[in-house]
Amino acid sequence: MTDAAASAAAAAPSRTASGGEMLVRALEAQGVEVIFGYPGGAIMPVYDALVGSPLTHILTRHEQGAIFAADGYARVTGRTGVTIATSGPGATNLVTGLANALADSVPIVAITGQVARPLMGSDAFQEVDTFGITLPVVKHSFILSDPDSIPELVAEAFAIAASGRPGPVLLDLPKDVAMAPVAARALPRGRPAPLPLPEAAAVARATAMIREAKRPLVYAGGGIALAGATAAFRAFIRRTGLPVVATLKGLGAIPTDAPEFLGLLGMHGNKAANLAVQRSDLLITCGARFDDRATGRVDGFAPEARILHLDADAAEVGKIRAADLALVGDLGQALEALRPGPLAITSWQQETAQLMKAHVWRYDAPGEGVYAPALLRALSEAAGEDLIVTCDVGQHQMWAAQHCRFTRPEAHLTSGGLGAMGYGIPAGIGALHAAPGARVVTVTGDGSIMMNIQELATLNRYRLPLKIVLLDNQALGMVRQWQDIFFDGRLSEVDLSDNPDFAALARVFGLAARTIEHRDEVAGAIDWLLGAEGPALLHVKIDPLANVWPLVPPGADNHEMLEETRQ
Amino acid sequence: MMERFSILIDDSEGALMRVIGTIERRGWRVRALAMTREGNRGCRLELELARLPWHRGDPAILVRHLEKLIPVAAVDCGGRGAPPWTGQTPDRAMVPAAAGAGA
Ligand SMILES: Cc1ncc(C[n+]2csc(CCOP(=O)(O)OP(=O)(O)O)c2C)c(N)n1
Ligand SMILES: [Mg+2]
């Protein structure tokens, strides 16, 4: 609703609306354009209010698909994603998506229907304690138990979701509240609270630390994009020339082919990045949180480095690794303020450049079969600058992170903290609503795709031109790899050789589809996929025994990487 | 090792559950708990917490996790949790955007 319309509503206090209508108007007043949801009994008054609303509602085929789509939408737009579901099973189906958004700090407002207030606590039909079930996986939550406070609580939910370190906020709406008459009135708009600015004395100390360091290194995380600080980050790197490593969510903070970029660090990071971290004497940690996938054995991580930690969330400072100095607050402002002047780090820059040269990815795998890393590299090069990759979880996810080119953080949507299989296709649906002209590719596996396969119907319904690359190794490949390496090759429940014919399945859902299995088919298949009109799936049969390299074994230090042995 | 926490919360729904849940999830057990009303400021929780033996459980980090909860107005654990390395107090000189020193 525009400001004018809001004041018109305020000027007509005699008009009444239902609580459900009030909720829909409150969403409009927040500037929401698209919501992803799935209806049911307790949420019917809200669905009734959607009729005639300017909001676009996207009907997914599962509530998990809806919340992952809202998540993808939020990551690409930087705005809060909205999802809506009914009580009971609708609400419980949102839980994984809430946990995903909390782990990856994604602003989401999730609205759930609830049984009427007098029935709450009576084990009524489709009653679950949504508020209680979701407490550990939300940033905050409200039960909308007062019809008159709906607009204020919706505004507050949006403000909380987007403030500081973003996250999911749940609004549980009892059905009688949704049906109660509410006097129409002005609708407030929730605005995120500004973060504290860095303090001058702390900035001066941080600047001195950077000047004193001989081997300073930047460890970039997802917090850079969340803070809207990508431009400030790039300017900081340009004026300092500092080498950079990135977490899974930090990829794209600077373009992957920038000369300062050493690559992904951690468990499946590249060797140059991990070795540089181990050698560094100052780790400038920007919007990252020392996740165990990034650090390996914490005590052995960057053993010679002092830590300068820049983050929006004070609770991350010292949580895993003690910081020698922290700038907590607005990351962009902190980076703007850090101006250490020319640094005497030429020999360190040469050393890291040397590491890069010594550990470039190789794409000359033997054999005739499709080599997944080479396919992903070629695909991302062919797709160009506006490519957005959404991933599922497993080996294919790590290959995408290692081998695709990313020129901005919003180009790589991955379930980083939670590692939720099933994220890829719904996130692609969200991304296509966020950036309708963009080229969106989902990289998925034969295990993951089945977790939200029903969303192929959503692609067809809205004719969303998502391009899906399905890397089919007939296995839960990542688990198989770990069983091979860490459980003496005893394979347990990882075989998927009875997979359906994925291309035929995709066609049944209305997608164009094609299967390849030889290396010489790759170039043509990429052209076909990127040129296809609507949604399309490229089914790629790959070696069931291919592994992701390098690999830091759990509990090992990051320089103790296992590598591929090629004859 | 026991730690004493004193926490002021508002009386919004779930406030107590959020506090206790955060404590338990972050590696601590509640050994004793008292809750009293503090007029219209909300409720005062006095807690005695024990750290799980296998957990790093830095009380300063728990303070900051609790401070992030929306219903929590104040957390005291013998002055721990305050950020000496950041000095983020609103009355100190802040650096405005793009006004750094040199280079
Ligand atoms: C919802 C969910 N269940 C289980 C897992 C554990 N898991 C991680 S990777 C993986 C295998 C994924 O298989 P696939 O999608 O075929 O990918 P691949 O590793 O073969 O490329 C599994 C089961 C998970 N991450 N998410
Ligand atoms: Mg697989």
XYZ file of C-alpha atoms and ligand atoms in Angstrom:
697
model
C 0.000 0.000 0.000
C 1.288 3.458 -0.777
C 1.609 6.116 1.915
C -1.401 7.853 0.413
C -3.481 4.711 0.596
C -2.330 4.114 4.152
C -3.453 7.540 5.235
C -6.703 7.041 3.361
C -7.206 3.895 5.422
C -6.413 5.891 8.535
C -8.928 8.514 7.568
C -11.716 5.963 7.357
C -11.754 4.373 10.803
C -15.320 3.183 10.440
C -14.369 0.630 7.782
C -13.544 -2.751 9.185
C -11.437 -5.553 7.811
C -10.843 -9.082 9.026
C -7.613 -9.917 10.812
C -6.594 -11.859 7.701
C -7.197 -8.835 5.486
C -5.272 -6.689 7.915
C -2.355 -9.093 7.697
C -2.372 -8.990 3.898
C -2.561 -5.183 3.907
C 0.248 -5.056 6.446
C 2.389 -7.172 4.104
C 1.572 -4.809 1.247
C 2.547 -1.888 3.465
C 5.954 -3.484 4.000
C 6.500 -3.355 0.247
C 6.108 -7.103 -0.181
C 5.424 -8.102 -3.786
C 5.729 -11.879 -3.845
C 4.884 -14.521 -1.275
C 5.457 -18.256 -1.512
C 2.968 -20.490 0.179
C 0.527 -23.349 0.456
C -3.030 -23.069 1.826
C -4.999 -25.088 4.349
C -7.785 -24.872 6.921
C -6.425 -22.546 9.573
C -4.903 -20.097 7.119
C -7.995 -19.846 4.901
C -9.001 -16.349 6.054
C -5.629 -15.079 4.855
C -5.953 -16.872 1.514
C -9.405 -15.338 1.232
C -7.868 -11.910 1.725
C -5.311 -12.629 -1.012
C -8.073 -12.627 -3.601
C -7.863 -9.195 -5.194
C -4.652 -8.249 -3.367
C -1.775 -6.903 -5.469
C 0.507 -9.481 -3.826
C 1.670 -12.236 -6.137
C 1.250 -15.595 -4.468
C 3.334 -18.472 -5.777
C 1.825 -21.838 -5.006
C 4.594 -24.369 -4.470
C 3.849 -28.052 -4.067
C 5.239 -28.427 -0.550
C 5.737 -25.914 2.258
C 9.460 -26.687 2.327
C 9.557 -25.625 -1.318
C 7.779 -22.398 -0.360
C 10.181 -21.397 2.388
C 13.275 -22.330 0.365
C 11.866 -20.219 -2.485
C 11.354 -17.300 -0.088
C 14.945 -17.846 1.049
C 16.278 -17.747 -2.523
C 14.225 -14.633 -3.204
C 15.640 -12.939 -0.102
C 19.240 -13.839 -0.910
C 19.018 -12.401 -4.414
C 17.028 -9.239 -3.613
C 18.491 -8.549 -0.172
C 14.888 -7.992 0.923
C 12.870 -10.071 3.354
C 11.282 -13.177 1.841
C 7.752 -14.117 2.849
C 6.264 -17.570 3.181
C 2.866 -18.721 4.358
C 1.489 -22.072 5.474
C -1.364 -23.576 7.395
C -1.288 -24.926 10.942
C -0.106 -28.407 11.969
C 1.601 -30.188 9.065
C 1.925 -26.993 7.063
C 3.841 -25.373 9.898
C 6.013 -28.403 10.645
C 6.949 -28.578 6.963
C 8.479 -25.117 7.333
C 10.866 -26.101 10.111
C 13.817 -27.117 7.899
C 13.492 -23.867 5.984
C 13.501 -21.823 9.174
C 16.604 -23.641 10.398
C 18.241 -23.039 7.023
C 17.462 -19.321 7.169
C 18.732 -19.056 10.735
C 21.970 -20.875 9.918
C 22.633 -18.733 6.846
C 21.233 -15.470 8.305
C 18.501 -14.988 5.705
C 15.695 -12.499 6.444
C 12.375 -14.324 6.204
C 8.934 -13.676 7.632
C 7.012 -16.952 7.909
C 3.287 -16.795 8.564
C 1.492 -19.852 9.862
C -2.178 -20.429 10.482
C -3.124 -21.710 13.926
C -6.305 -23.168 15.377
C -8.637 -20.655 17.046
C -7.443 -19.273 20.397
C -9.999 -21.181 22.507
C -8.841 -24.432 20.885
C -5.128 -23.836 21.446
C -3.876 -26.356 23.970
C -6.774 -28.748 23.383
C -5.033 -31.029 20.842
C -7.440 -29.791 18.199
C -7.331 -30.964 14.601
C -4.110 -29.732 12.967
C -2.970 -28.090 16.146
C 0.713 -28.222 16.933
C 2.678 -25.893 19.147
C 4.244 -24.109 16.186
C 5.614 -21.403 18.448
C 7.328 -23.983 20.673
C 8.555 -26.259 17.869
C 10.181 -23.383 16.045
C 11.698 -21.512 19.015
C 15.257 -22.766 18.480
C 15.203 -22.104 14.721
C 13.861 -18.555 14.573
C 15.418 -15.207 15.327
C 12.120 -14.265 16.923
C 8.425 -15.157 16.838
C 5.031 -13.789 17.749
C 1.606 -15.299 18.266
C -0.777 -12.785 16.738
C -3.322 -13.148 19.512
C -4.695 -9.615 19.351
C -6.412 -8.666 16.084
C -5.755 -4.978 16.684
C -1.999 -5.356 16.978
C -1.509 -7.242 13.698
C -0.103 -4.261 11.735
C 2.386 -3.357 14.469
C 3.610 -6.915 14.945
C 3.967 -7.455 11.186
C 6.034 -4.269 10.989
C 8.110 -5.391 13.951
C 8.647 -8.814 12.403
C 10.046 -7.223 9.237
C 12.282 -4.915 11.245
C 13.669 -7.788 13.335
C 14.175 -10.092 10.337
C 16.342 -7.547 8.527
C 18.152 -5.875 11.446
C 21.724 -6.626 12.486
C 22.400 -10.229 11.615
C 19.273 -11.120 9.610
C 17.177 -14.195 10.274
C 13.715 -15.760 10.157
C 10.763 -14.417 12.150
C 7.603 -16.466 12.601
C 4.080 -15.085 12.961
C 1.521 -17.625 14.180
C -2.023 -16.463 13.453
C -4.984 -18.142 15.203
C -7.959 -18.604 12.915
C -10.418 -16.663 15.073
C -8.019 -13.709 15.091
C -7.764 -13.946 11.318
C -11.564 -13.771 11.122
C -12.123 -11.081 13.763
C -13.200 -7.608 12.610
C -10.491 -4.988 12.896
C -10.904 -1.249 12.387
C -9.031 -0.191 9.278
C -6.231 2.256 10.035
C -2.794 3.466 9.042
C -0.235 0.730 8.611
C 3.220 1.220 10.079
C 6.287 0.145 8.166
C 9.033 -1.739 10.000
C 12.541 -0.510 9.314
C 15.687 -2.339 10.324
C 17.622 -0.718 13.148
C 20.969 0.757 12.069
C 24.099 -0.995 13.288
C 26.673 0.741 15.450
C 29.479 2.481 13.634
C 33.045 1.448 14.330
C 34.691 3.382 17.104
C 37.607 5.582 16.062
C 40.074 4.158 18.585
C 39.297 0.584 17.559
C 39.682 1.483 13.886
C 43.064 3.039 14.651
C 44.180 -0.132 16.436
C 42.917 -2.306 13.592
C 44.731 -0.148 11.058
C 47.935 -0.499 13.047
C 47.518 -4.281 13.179
C 47.206 -4.417 9.392
C 50.262 -2.197 8.944
C 52.356 -4.304 11.324
C 51.455 -7.647 9.758
C 53.882 -9.336 7.383
C 51.488 -11.947 6.058
C 47.977 -10.473 6.402
C 45.120 -12.372 4.813
C 41.423 -11.630 4.436
C 38.951 -14.397 5.360
C 35.680 -13.386 3.688
C 32.292 -14.758 4.694
C 28.614 -14.407 3.893
C 28.313 -11.456 6.270
C 29.774 -9.166 3.614
C 26.805 -9.594 1.292
C 24.342 -9.604 4.199
C 25.673 -6.230 5.298
C 25.364 -4.867 1.757
C 29.101 -4.285 2.003
C 30.323 -5.902 -1.222
C 31.369 -2.586 -2.782
C 33.135 -1.445 0.402
C 34.863 -4.818 0.622
C 36.100 -4.657 -2.956
C 37.348 -1.114 -2.472
C 39.213 -2.238 0.668
C 40.890 -5.073 -1.241
C 41.731 -2.769 -4.153
C 43.426 -0.191 -1.961
C 45.320 -2.707 0.197
C 46.107 -5.486 -2.292
C 45.494 -8.028 0.477
C 45.057 -11.654 -0.593
C 41.594 -13.102 0.071
C 40.169 -16.523 0.880
C 36.416 -17.111 1.109
C 33.968 -19.394 2.851
C 31.226 -21.165 0.917
C 28.944 -18.192 1.550
C 31.682 -15.652 0.973
C 32.212 -16.763 -2.629
C 31.652 -13.870 -5.006
C 32.496 -11.196 -2.415
C 35.252 -10.515 -4.889
C 35.125 -12.081 -8.347
C 36.611 -15.559 -8.344
C 39.088 -14.556 -11.045
C 40.332 -11.434 -9.222
C 44.128 -11.636 -8.792
C 43.838 -11.283 -4.997
C 41.482 -14.261 -4.691
C 43.076 -17.512 -3.549
C 39.855 -19.528 -3.410
C 37.549 -21.359 -1.069
C 39.080 -22.367 2.254
C 38.306 -25.333 4.449
C 37.309 -28.936 4.055
C 36.985 -28.864 0.261
C 38.859 -25.647 -0.238
C 41.717 -25.311 -2.615
C 45.197 -25.897 -1.445
C 46.491 -22.395 -2.089
C 43.768 -20.919 0.121
C 44.305 -23.364 2.974
C 48.082 -23.093 2.904
C 47.903 -19.302 2.861
C 45.651 -19.339 5.925
C 48.094 -21.587 7.746
C 50.974 -19.240 6.892
C 49.213 -15.961 7.658
C 50.165 -13.820 10.635
C 46.966 -11.731 10.610
C 43.552 -13.039 9.631
C 41.176 -10.201 8.828
C 37.886 -11.992 9.312
C 35.049 -10.225 7.511
C 31.532 -11.487 8.198
C 32.678 -15.051 8.853
C 32.286 -17.218 11.939
C 35.037 -19.855 12.062
C 32.637 -22.634 11.069
C 34.153 -26.088 11.497
C 33.917 -26.759 7.737
C 36.139 -23.745 7.215
C 38.604 -24.218 10.064
C 39.247 -27.933 10.319
C 40.781 -28.560 13.747
C 40.290 -25.184 15.411
C 43.469 -25.300 17.447
C 45.468 -25.911 14.300
C 43.719 -23.223 12.249
C 45.866 -20.259 11.202
C 48.214 -21.086 14.083
C 50.476 -18.087 13.593
C 47.753 -15.513 13.010
C 46.370 -12.745 15.160
C 42.654 -12.307 14.586
C 40.955 -9.086 13.553
C 37.229 -9.863 13.503
C 34.695 -7.655 11.722
C 31.091 -8.749 12.231
C 27.568 -7.524 12.863
C 27.012 -10.109 15.586
C 28.889 -9.628 18.867
C 28.134 -13.223 19.872
C 30.371 -14.485 17.046
C 33.416 -12.694 18.426
C 35.450 -15.192 20.388
C 32.817 -17.935 20.051
C 35.206 -20.332 18.321
C 38.482 -18.452 18.082
C 39.504 -15.598 20.348
C 39.816 -12.265 18.590
C 42.776 -9.983 19.239
C 40.572 -7.112 18.145
C 37.016 -6.880 16.890
C 34.979 -4.244 15.125
C 31.394 -5.181 15.862
C 28.714 -3.371 13.931
C 28.332 -2.054 10.427
C 30.777 -4.029 8.289
C 30.643 -1.666 5.328
C 31.450 1.351 7.493
C 34.260 -0.525 9.220
C 35.809 -1.486 5.881
C 35.449 2.079 4.618
C 37.239 3.334 7.677
C 40.185 0.919 7.399
C 42.800 2.784 5.386
C 46.214 1.483 6.370
C 48.050 3.109 3.446
C 50.672 1.290 1.365
C 51.575 -2.061 2.888
C 54.980 -3.695 2.711
C 53.654 -7.095 1.731
C 55.212 -7.638 -1.696
C 57.001 -10.830 -0.734
C 53.791 -12.197 0.857
C 51.836 -11.325 -2.291
C 54.472 -13.134 -4.333
C 54.264 -16.125 -2.029
C 50.473 -16.370 -2.350
C 50.668 -15.867 -6.126
C 53.172 -18.714 -6.199
C 50.801 -20.910 -4.191
C 48.040 -20.133 -6.675
C 50.236 -21.099 -9.581
C 51.311 -24.309 -7.920
C 47.761 -25.390 -7.125
C 45.587 -24.457 -10.087
C 42.644 -26.748 -10.725
C 43.268 -29.386 -13.349
C 40.575 -30.371 -15.800
C 42.494 -33.035 -17.704
C 40.886 -36.039 -16.033
C 41.473 -39.286 -17.899
C 38.680 -41.198 -19.627
C 35.724 -40.476 -21.886
C 33.092 -39.920 -19.223
C 31.845 -36.506 -18.172
C 34.190 -34.842 -15.686
C 31.819 -32.841 -13.473
C 34.283 -30.088 -12.477
C 35.071 -29.394 -16.146
C 31.378 -29.322 -17.058
C 30.586 -26.839 -14.270
C 33.509 -24.645 -15.225
C 32.434 -24.610 -18.879
C 28.806 -23.993 -17.944
C 29.560 -20.997 -15.754
C 31.863 -19.544 -18.403
C 29.225 -19.987 -21.101
C 26.433 -18.547 -18.949
C 28.111 -15.174 -18.432
C 27.952 -12.464 -15.808
C 24.271 -12.576 -14.864
C 24.383 -16.273 -13.935
C 22.883 -17.286 -10.582
C 23.733 -20.796 -9.416
C 21.565 -22.466 -6.797
C 22.879 -25.691 -5.336
C 21.697 -28.763 -3.601
C 23.896 -30.591 -1.119
C 26.593 -33.138 -1.715
C 29.582 -33.585 -3.978
C 27.944 -31.584 -6.756
C 27.573 -28.637 -4.364
C 31.274 -28.671 -3.559
C 32.219 -28.970 -7.236
C 30.008 -25.987 -8.019
C 31.678 -23.957 -5.262
C 35.140 -24.934 -6.454
C 34.731 -24.615 -10.192
C 32.012 -22.112 -11.107
C 32.980 -18.472 -11.601
C 31.130 -16.054 -9.345
C 31.269 -12.337 -9.900
C 28.965 -11.387 -7.012
C 27.799 -13.098 -3.806
C 24.156 -13.172 -4.915
C 25.263 -15.409 -7.778
C 25.797 -18.399 -5.509
C 22.863 -19.676 -3.439
C 23.782 -22.630 -1.313
C 22.565 -24.148 1.916
C 25.783 -23.482 3.787
C 25.160 -23.759 7.511
C 22.414 -26.364 7.472
C 23.429 -28.285 4.351
C 19.835 -29.107 3.481
C 19.336 -31.394 0.501
C 16.333 -30.160 -1.457
C 17.304 -26.488 -1.349
C 18.417 -26.073 -4.954
C 15.274 -26.108 -7.093
C 13.035 -24.076 -4.745
C 15.841 -21.558 -4.248
C 16.000 -21.309 -8.042
C 12.259 -20.580 -8.091
C 12.819 -17.777 -5.597
C 15.798 -16.435 -7.537
C 13.771 -16.291 -10.754
C 11.145 -14.187 -9.010
C 13.820 -11.949 -7.570
C 15.623 -11.460 -10.881
C 13.230 -12.435 -13.664
C 15.710 -11.711 -16.458
C 18.629 -13.544 -14.898
C 20.025 -16.848 -16.016
C 19.386 -19.187 -13.101
C 20.942 -22.646 -13.023
C 20.355 -25.246 -10.316
C 23.142 -27.747 -9.775
C 21.667 -30.812 -8.131
C 22.363 -34.468 -7.439
C 20.329 -37.610 -7.946
C 19.714 -37.821 -4.200
C 18.926 -34.165 -3.585
C 16.583 -33.635 -6.514
C 14.187 -36.201 -5.089
C 13.858 -34.207 -1.859
C 11.820 -31.523 -3.606
C 11.090 -33.118 -6.985
C 7.474 -31.907 -6.717
C 8.669 -28.358 -7.407
C 9.170 -29.307 -11.056
C 5.401 -28.854 -11.194
C 5.824 -25.300 -9.882
C 8.364 -24.600 -12.617
C 5.904 -25.801 -15.205
C 2.918 -24.000 -13.684
C 4.640 -20.603 -13.863
C 6.836 -21.525 -16.862
C 9.917 -20.454 -14.927
C 12.976 -20.871 -17.138
C 15.109 -22.610 -14.515
C 17.951 -24.654 -16.012
C 18.722 -27.744 -13.965
C 21.990 -29.643 -14.181
C 21.541 -33.000 -12.508
C 24.854 -34.713 -11.777
C 23.816 -38.330 -11.472
C 26.360 -40.630 -9.848
C 23.675 -43.147 -8.851
C 24.596 -42.572 -5.256
C 24.450 -40.392 -2.220
C 27.907 -39.557 -3.428
C 29.228 -37.448 -0.580
C 28.226 -40.076 1.965
C 29.661 -42.809 -0.261
C 32.952 -40.888 -0.458
C 33.150 -40.651 3.339
C 32.284 -44.331 3.771
C 35.032 -45.181 1.294
C 37.645 -43.025 2.970
C 36.730 -43.009 6.664
C 34.712 -46.226 7.136
C 36.999 -48.663 5.307
C 34.843 -48.751 2.223
C 31.886 -50.378 3.973
C 29.068 -48.929 1.905
C 25.835 -48.552 3.800
C 22.610 -47.356 2.159
C 24.162 -45.051 -0.382
C 23.332 -46.878 -3.601
C 20.801 -45.160 -5.879
C 21.289 -47.304 -8.961
C 17.523 -47.829 -9.120
C 16.951 -44.135 -9.827
C 14.074 -43.316 -12.166
C 14.772 -42.179 -15.714
C 15.232 -38.529 -14.747
C 14.861 -37.102 -18.235
C 11.565 -38.935 -18.722
C 10.420 -37.810 -15.289
C 11.218 -34.181 -16.067
C 9.285 -34.420 -19.344
C 6.246 -35.732 -17.491
C 6.392 -32.568 -15.385
C 6.501 -30.465 -18.559
C 10.218 -29.681 -18.709
C 12.483 -30.119 -21.688
C 15.084 -32.735 -20.833
C 18.130 -34.438 -22.195
C 20.617 -37.043 -20.944
C 24.336 -37.148 -21.653
C 27.142 -39.431 -20.536
C 30.157 -38.705 -22.742
C 32.619 -35.867 -22.532
C 32.198 -34.943 -26.166
C 28.502 -34.236 -25.597
C 29.131 -31.577 -22.939
C 29.612 -28.469 -25.086
C 26.498 -29.156 -27.159
C 24.457 -29.950 -24.081
C 25.439 -26.685 -22.381
C 24.403 -24.761 -25.507
C 21.125 -26.640 -25.563
C 20.424 -26.040 -21.874
C 21.230 -22.335 -21.875
C 19.305 -21.831 -25.104
C 16.178 -23.726 -24.029
C 13.002 -21.628 -23.862
C 11.351 -22.626 -20.590
C 12.414 -24.871 -17.716
C 14.861 -27.561 -18.745
C 16.825 -30.365 -17.174
C 20.180 -31.694 -18.284
C 20.681 -35.154 -16.859
C 24.394 -35.893 -16.709
C 25.564 -39.398 -15.931
C 28.916 -39.250 -14.165
C 31.372 -41.703 -12.661
C 29.765 -43.178 -9.503
C 33.202 -43.352 -7.902
C 34.308 -39.771 -8.530
C 35.378 -37.976 -5.362
C 35.659 -34.346 -4.328
C 39.280 -33.295 -3.860
C 41.049 -31.991 -1.932
C 39.583 -33.106 1.366
C 40.632 -32.120 4.860
C 39.701 -35.131 7.009
C 37.523 -34.287 9.998
C 39.653 -33.334 12.979
C 42.713 -32.613 10.839
C 44.472 -29.317 10.211
C 43.698 -27.536 6.965
C 47.157 -28.158 5.512
C 46.679 -31.921 5.924
C 44.617 -32.239 2.768
C 43.990 -35.541 1.068
C 44.386 -35.214 -2.673
C 43.531 -37.165 -5.748
C 46.132 -39.655 -6.835
C 46.221 -39.808 -10.592
C 48.257 -42.316 -12.546
C 32.189 -24.598 37.658
C 29.044 -22.557 38.489
C 28.245 -19.165 37.042
C 25.655 -16.739 38.366
C 23.584 -14.878 35.820
C 21.079 -12.124 36.460
C 18.781 -11.436 33.532
C 16.029 -8.886 33.057
C 13.344 -9.982 30.589
C 10.061 -8.554 29.427
C 6.920 -10.640 29.794
C 6.293 -11.301 26.119
C 5.225 -14.809 25.122
C 8.005 -17.331 25.218
C 10.488 -14.997 26.944
C 11.399 -17.512 29.627
C 11.556 -20.417 27.171
C 13.856 -18.444 24.883
C 16.255 -17.686 27.716
C 16.312 -21.233 29.110
C 16.484 -22.741 25.608
C 19.436 -20.561 24.660
C 21.278 -21.485 27.861
C 20.703 -25.221 27.365
C 21.572 -25.174 23.654
C 24.767 -23.230 24.216
C 26.343 -25.764 26.544
C 24.991 -24.959 30.012
C 22.573 -26.503 32.494
C 20.313 -24.570 34.845
C 21.058 -25.634 38.424
C 18.935 -23.029 40.214
C 16.429 -20.471 39.067
C 14.423 -17.726 40.745
C 12.106 -15.300 39.002
C 10.685 -12.149 40.526
C 8.598 -9.331 39.151
C 10.340 -5.953 38.823
C 7.376 -3.630 38.517
C 6.667 -2.654 34.935
C 10.291 -3.274 33.891
C 9.545 -6.994 33.509
C 10.932 -9.979 35.377
C 14.296 -10.569 36.978
C 15.794 -14.040 36.565
C 18.530 -15.147 38.922
C 20.227 -18.280 37.627
C 22.992 -20.567 38.652
C 24.440 -22.295 35.625
C 26.789 -25.228 35.240
C 28.866 -25.644 32.111
C 28.700 -29.018 30.377
C 32.100 -30.655 30.858
C 32.659 -31.223 27.132
C 31.709 -27.679 26.175
C 33.991 -24.645 25.867
C 31.185 -22.657 27.481
C 32.696 -19.199 27.774
C 30.242 -17.239 29.971
C 31.049 -14.032 28.066
C 29.787 -15.640 24.850
C 26.627 -16.834 26.579
C 26.037 -13.286 27.794
C 26.159 -12.039 24.221
C 23.870 -14.795 22.929
C 21.348 -13.914 25.627
C 21.630 -10.203 24.868
C 20.566 -10.936 21.279
C 17.190 -12.298 22.405
C 14.472 -9.719 21.812
C 12.786 -10.048 25.259
C 16.091 -9.714 27.111
C 16.700 -6.203 28.432
C 19.897 -6.793 30.417
C 22.296 -9.595 31.301
C 24.772 -9.507 34.121
C 27.427 -12.119 34.800
C 29.965 -10.338 36.916
C 30.730 -7.861 34.162
C 31.606 -10.557 31.642
C 30.479 -10.333 28.037
C 31.263 -6.653 27.742
C 33.379 -6.126 24.650
C 36.618 -4.429 25.764
C 38.124 -4.928 22.322
C 35.404 -2.991 20.576
C 34.455 -0.233 22.956
C 31.068 -0.012 21.257
C 29.529 2.651 23.411
C 27.254 5.088 21.655
C 28.758 8.171 23.269
C 32.250 7.644 21.887
C 33.547 9.190 18.673
C 32.301 7.223 15.690
C 33.951 7.172 12.320
C 31.564 8.423 9.677
C 31.518 6.628 6.320
C 34.514 7.222 4.058
C 36.266 9.451 6.574
C 39.183 7.210 7.435
C 42.718 8.404 7.806
C 44.745 8.666 4.612
C 45.393 6.270 1.697
C 17.929 -33.354 4.122
C 19.261 -34.015 4.212
N 19.353 -35.334 4.501
C 20.558 -35.936 4.554
C 21.713 -35.233 4.343
C 23.072 -35.915 4.422
N 23.759 -35.884 3.107
C 24.696 -34.970 2.794
S 25.263 -35.110 1.222
C 24.259 -36.426 0.938
C 24.262 -37.108 -0.406
C 23.636 -36.268 -1.442
O 23.439 -37.036 -2.600
P 23.278 -36.366 -3.999
O 22.253 -35.307 -3.962
O 23.093 -37.433 -5.015
O 24.667 -35.620 -4.177
P 26.112 -36.216 -4.513
O 26.883 -36.171 -3.245
O 25.935 -37.591 -5.026
O 26.657 -35.260 -5.534
C 23.509 -36.751 2.075
C 22.563 -37.877 2.183
C 21.564 -33.848 4.072
N 22.627 -33.059 3.898
N 20.359 -33.275 3.977
Mg 24.434 -38.442 -6.206
